[in-house]
Amino acid sequence: MKSDGEQRAGLLYGIGAYGMWGLVPLFWPLLKPSGAMEILAHRMVWSLAFVGIALLVLKRWGWVRELLRQPRKLGLIAVAATVITVNWGVYIWAVNSGHVVEASLGYFINPLVTIAMGVLLLKERLRPMQWAAVGTGFAAVLVLAIGYGQPPWISLTLAFSFATYGLVKKKVNIGGLESLAAETAIQFLPALGFLLWLGADGSATFGAHGAGHAALLAATGVVTAVPLVCFGAAAIRVPLSTLGLLQYLAPVFQFLLGVAYFHESMPPERWAGFALVWLALTCLTWDALRTARRTKAEAEAEAQRLAARPEARQAGPQSADELKTSPSGV
């Protein structure tokens, strides 16, 4: 088990990661007059530079040779790079076009989309409360579609692209920093080519608006990588259920920024749609916490039952402790 100090540190890392992701809408407008595509290309190029330096400092290059020997994993990473490119591009465009609230909705409904994909693609079975959450989320999208006069395409694109990204990452199963390095390596040449084309065309903004603007474009790599590093540090220190709760910090901050800072309109039908989404997430969170408590209680009861056997008593108290802290008891 992790010590209290490690868990507190993990909690702070998690709050830091999701807090930064939640406040990032304040950053993208600073990059104007750069367009969303140019910002996206800079994000790809500078992210690889930043991650490459981090891996060089940490001396973590052994995974590259192993990855190159696995064409299937390389293909999955290419898919991950493609869908996260769509996610990043749509998000940057949405923020700089005055759709911060709609972008936040995408990350609110992302857990529901992830569950739906688990049912449709992985044939997972849902508990009744999960079905209720998915149904409520679907009703929310209908209400919002009526309110907008069309489906909330920005939200749906962000939710489905990020859910697909998560599904692919689960299958790839490599570290966060290494995964980002591999993905941005795939993105690098197309992004660099696009930036060189903009420069040759005379429409590039890098360097044309002073050193401060150029530095901000270069900082997109830091803005991308630092929250991911914090997330990785949190993931190994706190339970998955805690991370599941922390993930709502990002869209909450984004929503509050959209309403209070960017002053985006919130007509009654939009409030109704968001209320349904929040209800669905409440059901989902309550069910996850209840299931985690029940699983933990059953594991502890099983450990005590095994410890009460004659052979377990002969093995001594250390074996009982090992049973309680084994992966099957998490």
Short mmCIF file of C-alpha atoms in Angstrom, two decimals:
data_model
loop_
_atom_site.label_atom_id
_atom_site.label_comp_id
_atom_site.label_asym_id
_atom_site.label_seq_id
_atom_site.Cartn_x
_atom_site.Cartn_y
_atom_site.Cartn_z
CA MET A 1 0.00 0.00 0.00
CA LYS A 2 1.09 3.57 -0.66
CA SER A 3 2.03 5.69 2.34
CA ASP A 4 -0.11 8.65 3.38
CA GLY A 5 2.63 10.99 2.15
CA GLU A 6 2.70 9.37 -1.28
CA GLN A 7 -1.09 9.47 -1.56
CA ARG A 8 -1.15 13.16 -0.59
CA ALA A 9 1.54 13.87 -3.18
CA GLY A 10 -0.42 11.88 -5.76
CA LEU A 11 -3.56 13.83 -4.97
CA LEU A 12 -1.69 17.12 -5.45
CA TYR A 13 -0.23 15.86 -8.74
CA GLY A 14 -3.71 14.88 -9.90
CA ILE A 15 -5.23 18.22 -8.94
CA GLY A 16 -2.34 19.93 -10.69
CA ALA A 17 -2.81 17.91 -13.89
CA TYR A 18 -6.56 18.34 -14.17
CA GLY A 19 -6.34 21.94 -12.92
CA MET A 20 -3.92 22.81 -15.72
CA TRP A 21 -6.12 21.06 -18.28
CA GLY A 22 -9.08 22.98 -16.91
CA LEU A 23 -7.35 26.37 -17.11
CA VAL A 24 -5.77 25.87 -20.54
CA PRO A 25 -8.58 27.83 -22.29
CA LEU A 26 -6.88 30.93 -20.87
CA PHE A 27 -3.73 30.08 -22.84
CA TRP A 28 -4.91 29.49 -26.42
CA PRO A 29 -6.31 33.02 -26.99
CA LEU A 30 -2.87 34.43 -26.11
CA LEU A 31 -1.56 32.86 -29.34
CA LYS A 32 -3.71 34.98 -31.65
CA PRO A 33 -3.38 36.03 -34.45
CA SER A 34 -2.12 32.48 -35.10
CA GLY A 35 -4.86 30.26 -36.46
CA ALA A 36 -5.91 26.98 -34.91
CA MET A 37 -4.03 24.89 -37.48
CA GLU A 38 -0.79 26.79 -36.98
CA ILE A 39 -1.12 26.53 -33.19
CA LEU A 40 -1.81 22.80 -33.53
CA ALA A 41 1.29 22.31 -35.68
CA HIS A 42 3.46 24.20 -33.19
CA ARG A 43 1.99 22.11 -30.37
CA MET A 44 3.06 18.92 -32.13
CA VAL A 45 6.58 20.14 -32.96
CA TRP A 46 7.38 21.69 -29.58
CA SER A 47 5.82 18.80 -27.65
CA LEU A 48 8.26 16.40 -29.27
CA ALA A 49 11.14 18.74 -28.47
CA PHE A 50 10.11 19.02 -24.81
CA VAL A 51 9.45 15.30 -24.36
CA GLY A 52 12.68 14.42 -26.14
CA ILE A 53 14.65 16.55 -23.69
CA ALA A 54 12.80 14.97 -20.75
CA LEU A 55 13.56 11.45 -21.98
CA LEU A 56 17.18 12.41 -22.57
CA VAL A 57 17.50 13.68 -19.00
CA LEU A 58 15.77 10.59 -17.58
CA LYS A 59 17.72 8.26 -19.91
CA ARG A 60 14.56 6.41 -20.89
CA TRP A 61 15.21 5.29 -24.47
CA GLY A 62 15.11 1.50 -24.12
CA TRP A 63 11.43 1.35 -25.09
CA VAL A 64 12.09 2.75 -28.60
CA ARG A 65 13.89 -0.33 -29.90
CA GLU A 66 11.26 -2.64 -28.43
CA LEU A 67 8.45 -0.58 -29.95
CA LEU A 68 10.01 -0.59 -33.42
CA ARG A 69 9.90 -4.40 -33.32
CA GLN A 70 6.12 -4.40 -32.83
CA PRO A 71 4.32 -3.24 -36.00
CA ARG A 72 0.91 -3.71 -34.38
CA LYS A 73 1.77 -1.34 -31.54
CA LEU A 74 3.20 1.15 -34.01
CA GLY A 75 -0.05 1.02 -35.96
CA LEU A 76 -2.07 1.63 -32.80
CA ILE A 77 0.16 4.57 -31.88
CA ALA A 78 -0.44 6.01 -35.36
CA VAL A 79 -4.18 5.72 -34.75
CA ALA A 80 -3.76 7.38 -31.33
CA ALA A 81 -1.73 10.19 -32.92
CA THR A 82 -4.47 10.73 -35.51
CA VAL A 83 -7.39 10.91 -33.09
CA ILE A 84 -5.53 13.11 -30.58
CA THR A 85 -4.64 15.45 -33.47
CA VAL A 86 -8.36 15.79 -34.21
CA ASN A 87 -9.05 16.32 -30.50
CA TRP A 88 -6.36 18.97 -30.06
CA GLY A 89 -7.28 20.80 -33.27
CA VAL A 90 -11.01 20.95 -32.55
CA TYR A 91 -10.39 22.03 -28.96
CA ILE A 92 -8.04 24.88 -29.90
CA TRP A 93 -10.43 26.06 -32.59
CA ALA A 94 -13.41 25.85 -30.22
CA VAL A 95 -11.73 27.90 -27.48
CA ASN A 96 -10.49 30.59 -29.86
CA SER A 97 -13.88 30.74 -31.59
CA GLY A 98 -15.91 31.34 -28.43
CA HIS A 99 -17.14 27.79 -27.75
CA VAL A 100 -15.49 27.08 -24.39
CA VAL A 101 -18.74 25.89 -22.76
CA GLU A 102 -19.46 23.50 -25.61
CA ALA A 103 -15.88 22.22 -25.41
CA SER A 104 -16.29 21.60 -21.68
CA LEU A 105 -19.41 19.58 -22.42
CA GLY A 106 -17.31 17.24 -24.55
CA TYR A 107 -15.18 16.29 -21.55
CA PHE A 108 -18.23 16.01 -19.28
CA ILE A 109 -19.81 13.42 -21.57
CA ASN A 110 -16.52 11.66 -22.36
CA PRO A 111 -16.95 9.07 -19.52
CA LEU A 112 -20.41 8.22 -20.85
CA VAL A 113 -19.06 7.80 -24.38
CA THR A 114 -16.25 5.61 -23.03
CA ILE A 115 -18.80 3.35 -21.32
CA ALA A 116 -20.93 3.17 -24.48
CA MET A 117 -17.87 2.21 -26.53
CA GLY A 118 -17.05 -0.48 -23.99
CA VAL A 119 -20.49 -2.00 -24.54
CA LEU A 120 -20.48 -1.72 -28.34
CA LEU A 121 -16.85 -2.59 -29.08
CA LEU A 122 -15.65 -4.65 -26.12
CA LYS A 123 -18.99 -6.32 -25.32
CA GLU A 124 -18.80 -5.18 -21.71
CA ARG A 125 -21.85 -5.64 -19.48
CA LEU A 126 -23.22 -2.64 -17.62
CA ARG A 127 -24.79 -2.46 -14.20
CA PRO A 128 -28.30 -0.92 -14.00
CA MET A 129 -27.02 2.41 -12.70
CA GLN A 130 -24.54 2.63 -15.57
CA TRP A 131 -27.36 2.05 -18.04
CA ALA A 132 -29.32 4.82 -16.34
CA ALA A 133 -26.33 7.17 -16.64
CA VAL A 134 -25.85 6.42 -20.35
CA GLY A 135 -29.57 6.88 -21.01
CA THR A 136 -29.61 10.19 -19.15
CA GLY A 137 -26.54 11.32 -21.11
CA PHE A 138 -28.26 10.45 -24.38
CA ALA A 139 -31.32 12.48 -23.28
CA ALA A 140 -28.99 15.39 -22.46
CA VAL A 141 -27.54 15.35 -25.97
CA LEU A 142 -31.07 15.40 -27.42
CA VAL A 143 -32.03 18.38 -25.25
CA LEU A 144 -28.85 20.23 -26.23
CA ALA A 145 -29.37 19.40 -29.92
CA ILE A 146 -32.85 20.94 -29.73
CA GLY A 147 -31.44 23.97 -27.92
CA TYR A 148 -28.60 24.48 -30.41
CA GLY A 149 -30.80 23.73 -33.41
CA GLN A 150 -28.30 21.00 -34.34
CA PRO A 151 -26.30 18.30 -32.54
CA PRO A 152 -23.47 19.70 -30.36
CA TRP A 153 -20.83 18.63 -32.88
CA ILE A 154 -17.89 20.19 -31.04
CA SER A 155 -18.76 18.34 -27.83
CA LEU A 156 -19.41 15.05 -29.59
CA THR A 157 -16.19 15.26 -31.62
CA LEU A 158 -14.12 15.97 -28.52
CA ALA A 159 -15.84 13.23 -26.51
CA PHE A 160 -15.59 10.52 -29.17
CA SER A 161 -12.04 11.38 -30.23
CA PHE A 162 -10.79 11.35 -26.64
CA ALA A 163 -12.68 8.15 -25.83
CA THR A 164 -11.15 6.50 -28.90
CA TYR A 165 -7.75 7.78 -27.84
CA GLY A 166 -8.20 6.25 -24.39
CA LEU A 167 -9.29 2.92 -25.88
CA VAL A 168 -6.25 2.78 -28.18
CA LYS A 169 -3.88 3.83 -25.39
CA LYS A 170 -5.21 1.01 -23.23
CA LYS A 171 -4.30 -1.48 -25.95
CA VAL A 172 -0.84 0.06 -26.53
CA ASN A 173 -0.06 0.02 -22.81
CA ILE A 174 3.14 2.08 -22.60
CA GLY A 175 4.04 4.94 -20.25
CA GLY A 176 2.51 8.39 -20.63
CA LEU A 177 5.74 10.20 -21.47
CA GLU A 178 6.86 7.46 -23.85
CA SER A 179 3.45 7.36 -25.50
CA LEU A 180 3.42 11.13 -26.03
CA ALA A 181 6.93 10.94 -27.51
CA ALA A 182 5.88 8.21 -29.97
CA GLU A 183 2.68 10.03 -30.95
CA THR A 184 4.35 13.40 -31.48
CA ALA A 185 7.15 11.70 -33.43
CA ILE A 186 4.48 10.52 -35.88
CA GLN A 187 2.91 14.00 -35.92
CA PHE A 188 6.24 15.82 -36.24
CA LEU A 189 7.00 15.64 -39.97
CA PRO A 190 3.50 16.62 -41.18
CA ALA A 191 3.41 19.44 -38.60
CA LEU A 192 6.88 20.69 -39.51
CA GLY A 193 6.03 20.48 -43.21
CA PHE A 194 2.90 22.57 -42.64
CA LEU A 195 4.86 25.20 -40.71
CA LEU A 196 7.52 25.37 -43.43
CA TRP A 197 4.78 25.76 -46.03
CA LEU A 198 3.27 28.63 -44.03
CA GLY A 199 6.69 30.24 -43.83
CA ALA A 200 7.28 29.93 -47.57
CA ASP A 201 3.79 31.29 -48.22
CA GLY A 202 4.47 34.30 -46.00
CA SER A 203 1.48 33.59 -43.73
CA ALA A 204 3.37 32.19 -40.72
CA THR A 205 3.01 34.20 -37.53
CA PHE A 206 6.03 32.69 -35.73
CA GLY A 207 8.56 35.49 -35.37
CA ALA A 208 6.32 37.98 -37.15
CA HIS A 209 4.78 39.33 -33.94
CA GLY A 210 7.78 39.64 -31.69
CA ALA A 211 9.82 37.36 -29.48
CA GLY A 212 7.04 37.13 -26.87
CA HIS A 213 4.57 35.64 -29.32
CA ALA A 214 7.21 33.21 -30.62
CA ALA A 215 7.98 32.14 -27.05
CA LEU A 216 4.30 31.51 -26.39
CA LEU A 217 4.06 29.30 -29.48
CA ALA A 218 7.11 27.36 -28.29
CA ALA A 219 5.50 27.04 -24.85
CA THR A 220 2.74 24.88 -26.37
CA GLY A 221 5.09 21.94 -25.84
CA VAL A 222 5.33 22.69 -22.12
CA VAL A 223 1.57 23.23 -21.86
CA THR A 224 1.03 19.83 -23.45
CA ALA A 225 3.64 17.79 -21.60
CA VAL A 226 3.65 19.14 -18.01
CA PRO A 227 0.05 18.14 -17.14
CA LEU A 228 0.70 14.70 -18.62
CA VAL A 229 3.80 14.26 -16.45
CA CYS A 230 1.77 15.28 -13.38
CA PHE A 231 -0.99 12.87 -14.38
CA GLY A 232 1.53 10.05 -14.68
CA ALA A 233 2.88 10.86 -11.21
CA ALA A 234 -0.67 10.83 -9.80
CA ALA A 235 -1.66 7.58 -11.51
CA ILE A 236 0.98 5.54 -9.66
CA ARG A 237 0.19 7.06 -6.25
CA VAL A 238 -3.60 7.28 -5.91
CA PRO A 239 -6.42 4.77 -6.55
CA LEU A 240 -8.10 4.75 -9.94
CA SER A 241 -11.39 5.74 -8.28
CA THR A 242 -9.76 8.94 -7.02
CA LEU A 243 -8.44 9.76 -10.50
CA GLY A 244 -11.93 9.12 -11.85
CA LEU A 245 -13.31 11.81 -9.55
CA LEU A 246 -10.48 14.25 -10.24
CA GLN A 247 -11.10 14.06 -14.00
CA TYR A 248 -14.23 16.18 -13.56
CA LEU A 249 -12.11 19.11 -12.37
CA ALA A 250 -11.01 19.95 -15.92
CA PRO A 251 -14.47 20.36 -17.52
CA VAL A 252 -15.77 22.12 -14.37
CA PHE A 253 -13.00 24.73 -14.65
CA GLN A 254 -13.58 25.02 -18.40
CA PHE A 255 -17.31 25.48 -17.92
CA LEU A 256 -16.82 28.14 -15.24
CA LEU A 257 -14.33 29.98 -17.46
CA GLY A 258 -16.73 29.86 -20.38
CA VAL A 259 -19.60 31.32 -18.36
CA ALA A 260 -17.83 33.69 -15.94
CA TYR A 261 -14.72 34.78 -17.86
CA PHE A 262 -15.59 34.48 -21.55
CA HIS A 263 -19.26 35.40 -20.87
CA GLU A 264 -20.72 32.79 -23.21
CA SER A 265 -24.50 32.61 -23.26
CA MET A 266 -26.35 29.93 -21.28
CA PRO A 267 -30.01 29.88 -22.34
CA PRO A 268 -32.44 27.72 -20.30
CA GLU A 269 -32.31 24.77 -22.69
CA ARG A 270 -28.51 24.65 -22.40
CA TRP A 271 -28.75 24.69 -18.59
CA ALA A 272 -31.28 21.84 -18.85
CA GLY A 273 -28.92 19.81 -21.03
CA PHE A 274 -25.97 20.37 -18.72
CA ALA A 275 -28.13 19.49 -15.70
CA LEU A 276 -28.95 16.14 -17.29
CA VAL A 277 -25.26 15.51 -18.01
CA TRP A 278 -24.37 16.30 -14.40
CA LEU A 279 -27.15 13.99 -13.20
CA ALA A 280 -25.76 11.20 -15.38
CA LEU A 281 -22.25 11.76 -14.02
CA THR A 282 -23.58 11.76 -10.45
CA CYS A 283 -25.19 8.37 -11.07
CA LEU A 284 -22.00 7.07 -12.65
CA THR A 285 -19.79 8.31 -9.81
CA TRP A 286 -22.09 6.98 -7.09
CA ASP A 287 -22.22 3.57 -8.76
CA ALA A 288 -18.42 3.48 -9.15
CA LEU A 289 -17.83 4.38 -5.50
CA ARG A 290 -20.41 1.87 -4.27
CA THR A 291 -18.90 -0.88 -6.43
CA ALA A 292 -15.37 -0.05 -5.27
CA ARG A 293 -16.44 -0.21 -1.60
CA ARG A 294 -18.24 -3.52 -2.12
CA THR A 295 -15.28 -5.03 -3.99
CA LYS A 296 -12.88 -3.91 -1.27
CA ALA A 297 -15.12 -5.32 1.47
CA GLU A 298 -15.42 -8.66 -0.35
CA ALA A 299 -11.64 -8.83 -0.83
CA GLU A 300 -10.99 -8.09 2.84
CA ALA A 301 -13.55 -10.71 3.88
CA GLU A 302 -11.90 -13.26 1.59
CA ALA A 303 -8.47 -12.40 2.99
CA GLN A 304 -9.74 -12.86 6.56
CA ARG A 305 -11.38 -16.17 5.61
CA LEU A 306 -8.15 -17.46 4.10
CA ALA A 307 -6.14 -16.18 7.06
CA ALA A 308 -8.42 -18.17 9.40
CA ARG A 309 -7.51 -21.48 7.71
CA PRO A 310 -5.08 -23.73 9.65
CA GLU A 311 -2.43 -23.59 6.91
CA ALA A 312 -2.67 -19.77 6.82
CA ARG A 313 -2.22 -19.57 10.60
CA GLN A 314 0.89 -21.73 10.31
CA ALA A 315 2.27 -19.38 7.65
CA GLY A 316 2.19 -16.50 10.14
CA PRO A 317 0.77 -12.96 10.04
CA GLN A 318 2.98 -11.87 7.13
CA SER A 319 1.05 -14.07 4.70
CA ALA A 320 -2.22 -12.53 5.80
CA ASP A 321 -0.81 -9.06 5.17
CA GLU A 322 0.30 -10.13 1.71
CA LEU A 323 -3.21 -11.34 0.95
CA LYS A 324 -4.72 -8.02 2.01
CA THR A 325 -2.36 -5.98 -0.15
CA SER A 326 -2.22 -8.22 -3.21
CA PRO A 327 -3.51 -6.92 -6.57
CA SER A 328 -6.59 -9.14 -6.30
CA GLY A 329 -7.66 -7.13 -3.25
CA VAL A 330 -7.56 -3.73 -4.90
#
